[in-house]
Short mmCIF file of C-alpha atoms and ligand atoms in Angstrom, two decimals:
data_model
loop_
_atom_site.label_atom_id
_atom_site.label_comp_id
_atom_site.label_asym_id
_atom_site.label_seq_id
_atom_site.Cartn_x
_atom_site.Cartn_y
_atom_site.Cartn_z
CA UNK A 11 -35.26 234.70 -79.97
CA UNK A 12 -33.34 233.63 -76.78
CA UNK A 13 -34.68 232.63 -73.57
CA UNK A 14 -32.47 233.00 -70.06
CA UNK A 15 -33.42 230.83 -67.37
CA UNK A 16 -31.47 230.42 -63.75
CA UNK A 17 -31.78 228.10 -61.02
CA UNK A 18 -31.21 229.18 -57.54
CA UNK A 19 -31.60 227.83 -53.88
CA UNK A 20 -29.68 226.70 -50.85
CA UNK A 21 -27.62 223.53 -50.23
CA UNK A 22 -29.10 220.23 -51.19
CA UNK A 23 -32.24 222.18 -52.76
CA UNK A 24 -32.34 219.75 -55.96
CA UNK A 25 -31.81 223.02 -58.32
CA UNK A 26 -28.95 221.24 -60.25
CA UNK A 27 -31.13 218.01 -60.73
CA UNK A 28 -34.27 220.37 -61.76
CA UNK A 29 -31.81 222.43 -64.42
CA UNK A 30 -30.34 219.22 -65.96
CA UNK A 31 -34.17 217.84 -66.15
CA UNK A 32 -35.13 220.71 -67.98
CA UNK A 33 -32.46 221.33 -70.29
CA UNK A 34 -32.70 217.11 -71.28
CA UNK A 35 -36.51 217.92 -72.02
CA UNK A 36 -35.49 220.75 -74.03
CA UNK A 37 -33.24 218.77 -75.87
CA UNK A 38 -35.59 216.32 -76.23
CA UNK A 39 -38.29 218.41 -77.79
CA UNK A 40 -35.78 219.65 -80.34
CA UNK A 41 -34.95 222.99 -78.64
CA UNK A 42 -31.13 224.50 -78.39
CA UNK A 43 -30.69 224.28 -75.11
CA UNK A 44 -27.37 225.20 -73.18
CA UNK A 45 -26.83 224.11 -69.35
CA UNK A 46 -24.06 226.30 -67.69
CA UNK A 47 -23.02 226.00 -64.02
CA UNK A 48 -21.41 228.42 -61.78
CA UNK A 49 -18.75 228.98 -61.00
CA UNK A 50 -17.46 226.71 -64.15
CA UNK A 51 -18.59 226.61 -67.82
CA UNK A 52 -15.47 228.50 -68.99
CA UNK A 53 -11.55 227.79 -68.57
CA UNK A 54 -11.35 230.37 -65.93
CA UNK A 55 -14.53 229.49 -64.31
CA UNK A 56 -13.17 226.02 -64.13
CA UNK A 57 -10.05 227.25 -62.29
CA UNK A 58 -12.10 229.67 -59.85
CA UNK A 59 -14.09 226.31 -59.25
CA UNK A 60 -11.02 224.63 -58.25
CA UNK A 61 -9.43 227.08 -56.19
CA UNK A 62 -12.84 227.69 -54.35
CA UNK A 63 -13.38 223.96 -53.73
CA UNK A 64 -9.90 222.58 -52.79
CA UNK A 65 -7.73 224.41 -50.31
CA UNK A 66 -4.44 224.94 -52.02
CA UNK A 67 -3.16 227.33 -49.15
CA UNK A 68 -2.81 224.53 -47.00
CA UNK A 69 -5.96 224.92 -45.06
CA UNK A 70 -6.15 228.79 -44.82
CA UNK A 71 -9.88 229.92 -45.55
CA UNK A 72 -10.67 232.59 -48.10
CA UNK A 73 -11.22 236.23 -46.90
CA UNK A 74 -14.87 237.24 -47.98
CA UNK A 75 -13.73 239.69 -50.32
CA UNK A 76 -11.31 237.29 -52.49
CA UNK A 77 -14.18 234.79 -52.42
CA UNK A 78 -16.85 237.42 -53.59
CA UNK A 79 -14.26 238.36 -56.60
CA UNK A 80 -13.63 234.74 -57.63
CA UNK A 81 -16.97 234.02 -57.76
CA UNK A 82 -17.74 237.22 -59.77
CA UNK A 83 -14.83 236.81 -61.99
CA UNK A 84 -16.23 233.35 -63.09
CA UNK A 85 -19.48 235.38 -63.85
CA UNK A 86 -17.79 237.94 -65.81
CA UNK A 87 -16.16 235.55 -67.84
CA UNK A 88 -19.20 233.51 -68.45
CA UNK A 89 -21.37 236.73 -69.36
CA UNK A 90 -18.48 237.90 -71.96
CA UNK A 91 -17.91 234.89 -73.56
CA UNK A 92 -20.89 232.52 -73.59
CA UNK A 93 -24.29 234.18 -72.60
CA UNK A 94 -23.78 237.76 -74.14
CA UNK A 95 -22.48 236.25 -77.35
CA UNK A 96 -25.88 233.82 -77.60
CA UNK A 97 -28.14 236.53 -76.47
CA UNK A 98 -26.81 238.46 -79.24
CA UNK A 99 -27.58 236.03 -82.02
CA UNK A 100 -30.92 235.45 -80.09
CA UNK A 101 -29.87 231.74 -80.02
CA UNK A 102 -31.36 229.04 -78.11
CA UNK A 103 -32.37 228.69 -74.37
CA UNK A 104 -29.52 229.19 -71.79
CA UNK A 105 -29.84 227.47 -68.32
CA UNK A 106 -27.64 228.86 -65.70
CA UNK A 107 -27.45 226.46 -62.46
CA UNK A 108 -26.76 229.44 -60.06
CA UNK A 109 -26.11 233.05 -61.33
CA UNK A 110 -25.95 236.62 -59.81
CA UNK A 111 -28.83 235.88 -57.05
CA UNK A 112 -26.37 233.43 -55.56
CA UNK A 113 -23.84 236.40 -54.77
CA UNK A 114 -26.93 238.29 -53.04
CA UNK A 115 -27.91 235.32 -51.20
CA UNK A 116 -24.42 233.69 -50.10
CA UNK A 117 -22.26 236.85 -49.85
CA UNK A 118 -24.65 239.13 -48.97
CA UNK A 119 -27.41 237.56 -46.54
CA UNK A 120 -24.99 234.53 -45.50
CA UNK A 121 -21.62 236.40 -45.31
CA UNK A 122 -23.08 239.99 -44.38
CA UNK A 123 -21.49 241.75 -46.94
CA UNK A 124 -23.14 244.83 -47.82
CA UNK A 125 -26.07 244.29 -50.10
CA UNK A 126 -25.86 247.40 -52.33
CA UNK A 127 -22.23 247.21 -52.72
CA UNK A 128 -22.68 243.42 -54.14
CA UNK A 129 -25.45 244.71 -56.54
CA UNK A 130 -22.99 247.20 -58.00
CA UNK A 131 -20.13 243.95 -58.51
CA UNK A 132 -22.92 241.87 -59.84
CA UNK A 133 -23.90 244.48 -62.39
CA UNK A 134 -20.19 245.01 -63.49
CA UNK A 135 -20.02 241.08 -63.57
CA UNK A 136 -23.01 240.67 -65.73
CA UNK A 137 -22.95 243.67 -67.75
CA UNK A 138 -26.66 244.01 -66.67
CA UNK A 139 -27.52 240.76 -68.13
CA UNK A 140 -30.37 239.33 -66.08
CA UNK A 141 -32.46 235.95 -66.49
CA UNK A 142 -35.88 236.24 -68.19
CA UNK A 143 -36.93 233.60 -65.57
CA UNK A 144 -35.58 232.24 -62.05
CA UNK A 145 -36.41 229.51 -60.28
CA UNK A 146 -35.98 229.53 -56.52
CA UNK A 147 -35.81 225.74 -55.13
CA UNK A 148 -37.31 226.77 -51.92
CA UNK A 149 -36.44 224.13 -48.58
CA UNK A 150 -35.72 224.20 -44.92
CA UNK A 151 -31.68 224.36 -44.60
CA UNK A 152 -32.03 221.38 -42.35
CA UNK A 153 -33.82 219.36 -45.23
CA UNK A 154 -31.40 220.04 -47.68
CA UNK A 155 -28.25 219.52 -45.87
CA UNK A 156 -29.60 216.38 -44.70
CA UNK A 157 -29.78 215.43 -48.54
CA UNK A 158 -26.44 216.41 -49.13
CA UNK A 159 -25.24 214.94 -46.10
CA UNK A 160 -26.52 211.63 -46.93
CA UNK A 161 -25.10 211.44 -50.07
CA UNK A 162 -21.74 211.93 -48.83
CA UNK A 163 -21.91 209.41 -46.25
CA UNK A 164 -23.51 207.01 -48.60
CA UNK A 165 -21.14 207.37 -51.38
CA UNK A 166 -17.56 207.12 -51.99
CA UNK A 167 -15.61 210.60 -52.09
CA UNK A 168 -15.36 210.62 -55.81
CA UNK A 169 -18.75 209.54 -56.56
CA UNK A 170 -20.15 212.01 -53.96
CA UNK A 171 -18.24 215.05 -55.68
CA UNK A 172 -19.59 213.87 -59.00
CA UNK A 173 -23.19 213.85 -57.45
CA UNK A 174 -22.74 217.27 -55.93
CA UNK A 175 -21.36 218.84 -59.09
CA UNK A 176 -17.75 219.01 -57.94
CA UNK A 177 -18.23 220.51 -54.49
CA UNK A 178 -16.52 218.28 -52.13
CA UNK A 179 -13.38 219.51 -51.32
CA UNK A 180 -10.04 217.52 -50.45
CA UNK A 181 -11.31 217.12 -46.88
CA UNK A 182 -14.61 215.61 -48.13
CA UNK A 183 -16.69 218.47 -46.99
CA UNK A 184 -18.13 221.07 -49.14
CA UNK A 185 -17.78 224.89 -49.10
CA UNK A 186 -20.30 226.19 -47.22
CA UNK A 187 -21.84 223.12 -45.71
CA UNK A 188 -19.72 223.57 -42.61
CA UNK A 189 -21.29 226.76 -41.88
CA UNK A 190 -23.85 227.16 -38.97
CA UNK A 191 -27.76 226.41 -39.63
CA UNK A 192 -28.48 230.40 -38.88
CA UNK A 193 -26.14 231.20 -41.80
CA UNK A 194 -28.10 228.86 -44.08
CA UNK A 195 -31.09 230.34 -42.66
CA UNK A 196 -30.27 233.67 -43.77
CA UNK A 197 -29.58 232.53 -47.16
CA UNK A 198 -33.10 231.06 -47.39
CA UNK A 199 -34.21 234.39 -45.95
CA UNK A 200 -32.49 236.37 -48.43
CA UNK A 201 -33.56 234.29 -51.66
CA UNK A 202 -37.31 234.70 -50.27
CA UNK A 203 -36.60 238.72 -50.07
CA UNK A 204 -35.16 238.78 -53.81
CA UNK A 205 -38.36 236.81 -54.99
CA UNK A 206 -40.65 239.18 -53.23
CA UNK A 207 -38.85 241.97 -54.62
CA UNK A 208 -38.81 240.65 -58.48
CA UNK A 209 -42.21 238.94 -58.59
CA UNK A 210 -42.30 238.90 -62.59
CA UNK A 211 -38.86 236.96 -62.60
CA UNK A 212 -38.83 234.54 -59.59
CA UNK A 213 -40.84 231.45 -59.60
CA UNK A 214 -40.84 230.06 -55.83
CA UNK A 215 -40.74 226.18 -55.76
CA UNK A 216 -41.58 223.98 -53.03
CA UNK A 217 -38.37 221.74 -52.93
CA UNK A 218 -40.23 219.26 -50.71
CA UNK A 219 -41.94 218.04 -53.47
CA UNK A 220 -41.12 215.04 -55.63
CA UNK A 221 -38.54 215.20 -58.36
CA UNK A 222 -41.20 214.36 -61.04
CA UNK A 223 -43.70 216.92 -59.61
CA UNK A 224 -41.04 219.80 -59.46
CA UNK A 225 -40.04 218.88 -62.91
CA UNK A 226 -43.61 219.01 -64.24
CA UNK A 227 -44.29 222.33 -62.28
CA UNK A 228 -40.82 223.73 -63.98
CA UNK A 229 -42.13 222.46 -67.37
CA UNK A 230 -45.50 224.12 -67.35
CA UNK A 231 -44.17 227.33 -66.37
CA UNK A 232 -41.30 227.35 -69.09
CA UNK A 233 -43.23 225.84 -72.02
CA UNK A 234 -45.84 228.75 -71.82
CA UNK A 235 -42.52 231.11 -72.78
CA UNK A 236 -40.85 228.94 -75.33
CA UNK A 237 -41.00 229.73 -78.98
CA UNK A 238 -41.44 227.01 -81.55
CA UNK A 239 -38.61 224.68 -81.75
CA UNK A 240 -35.88 225.88 -83.90
CA UNK A 241 -35.20 224.30 -87.59
CA UNK A 242 -31.91 225.26 -88.06
CA UNK A 243 -28.90 223.70 -86.25
CA UNK A 244 -28.17 220.73 -83.71
CA UNK A 245 -30.67 220.67 -80.93
CA UNK A 246 -28.05 220.82 -78.36
CA UNK A 247 -25.81 223.79 -77.98
CA UNK A 248 -22.34 222.77 -76.98
CA UNK A 249 -19.54 225.00 -75.29
CA UNK A 250 -16.62 225.76 -77.52
CA UNK A 251 -13.90 225.67 -74.89
CA UNK A 252 -11.91 222.27 -74.69
CA UNK A 253 -13.03 220.38 -71.90
P1 LIG B 3 -22.03 224.17 -56.24
O1 LIG B 3 -20.92 223.14 -56.81
O2 LIG B 3 -22.38 225.10 -57.62
O3 LIG B 3 -23.10 223.71 -55.70
P2 LIG B 3 -24.61 223.76 -55.62
O4 LIG B 3 -25.13 222.40 -56.17
O5 LIG B 3 -24.88 224.09 -54.46
O6 LIG B 3 -24.52 225.06 -56.69
O7 LIG B 3 -21.46 225.25 -55.09
C1 LIG B 3 -21.00 226.38 -55.26
C2 LIG B 3 -21.07 227.12 -54.09
O8 LIG B 3 -20.67 228.11 -54.14
C3 LIG B 3 -22.51 226.81 -53.32
O9 LIG B 3 -22.44 226.49 -52.09
C4 LIG B 3 -23.09 228.42 -53.27
C5 LIG B 3 -21.70 229.29 -53.56
N1 LIG B 3 -21.85 230.48 -54.21
C6 LIG B 3 -21.62 231.45 -53.84
O10 LIG B 3 -21.18 231.64 -52.37
N2 LIG B 3 -21.74 232.61 -54.17
C7 LIG B 3 -21.94 232.79 -55.67
O11 LIG B 3 -21.96 233.80 -56.54
C8 LIG B 3 -22.37 231.50 -56.33
C9 LIG B 3 -22.21 231.47 -57.91
C10 LIG B 3 -22.05 230.46 -55.56
#
């Protein structure tokens, strides 16, 4: 069988750390696990990521519509080339660091684009493929932004960029971080609404707890859903794209 798990949350919520920790633990326990990051994880996705994080238009901002389609283009590619083929083969555990809920939270609640229309766009991009389980790392935006800010002021630009998963643009700021607290508050509220609408799929995690405590909580939830470790094949699934 395959299991599809996504991680969601606002800026600095620690979801990438938790996605990575879960992936490593699964590999250690001999499960086939693949960690994906949106946007990214395919050649097209990486281009989209570079375009979104840099400002190749000489400082010009991207329109909200274009931004939406760049994120969802990367997602469509990821679903078609990676997620669906793995699901068809019933192989492994797929962990996505962000997925379709990010679009509803950021473009819908954050940018105030019409939610119903975003649901349709998401549906086209994902071909209806939804995670079995979604961890929402919830924290006050002030806390999350403080964490991201601390990383950026403490570390040199290139290292901060790596620590933040390639989100620092050429001016040294991340795409959504310059937005108002109100923008981030709306994203938080949006995520919590999504979780309320789909309680079967979502697990809300208090992101203020320690990394270790959160990792244990996540592991106890995931381990209940795991099949026995696969006997066949290497434990770590590798993406078949050139780096
Ligand atoms: P990312 O590098 O993934 O950082 P994070 O660690 O926060 O995930 O940044 C991607 C940014 O893009 C992040 O601020 C959320 C935003 N985003 C959207 O606005 N819509 C989307 O559909 C996705 C996937 C991400």
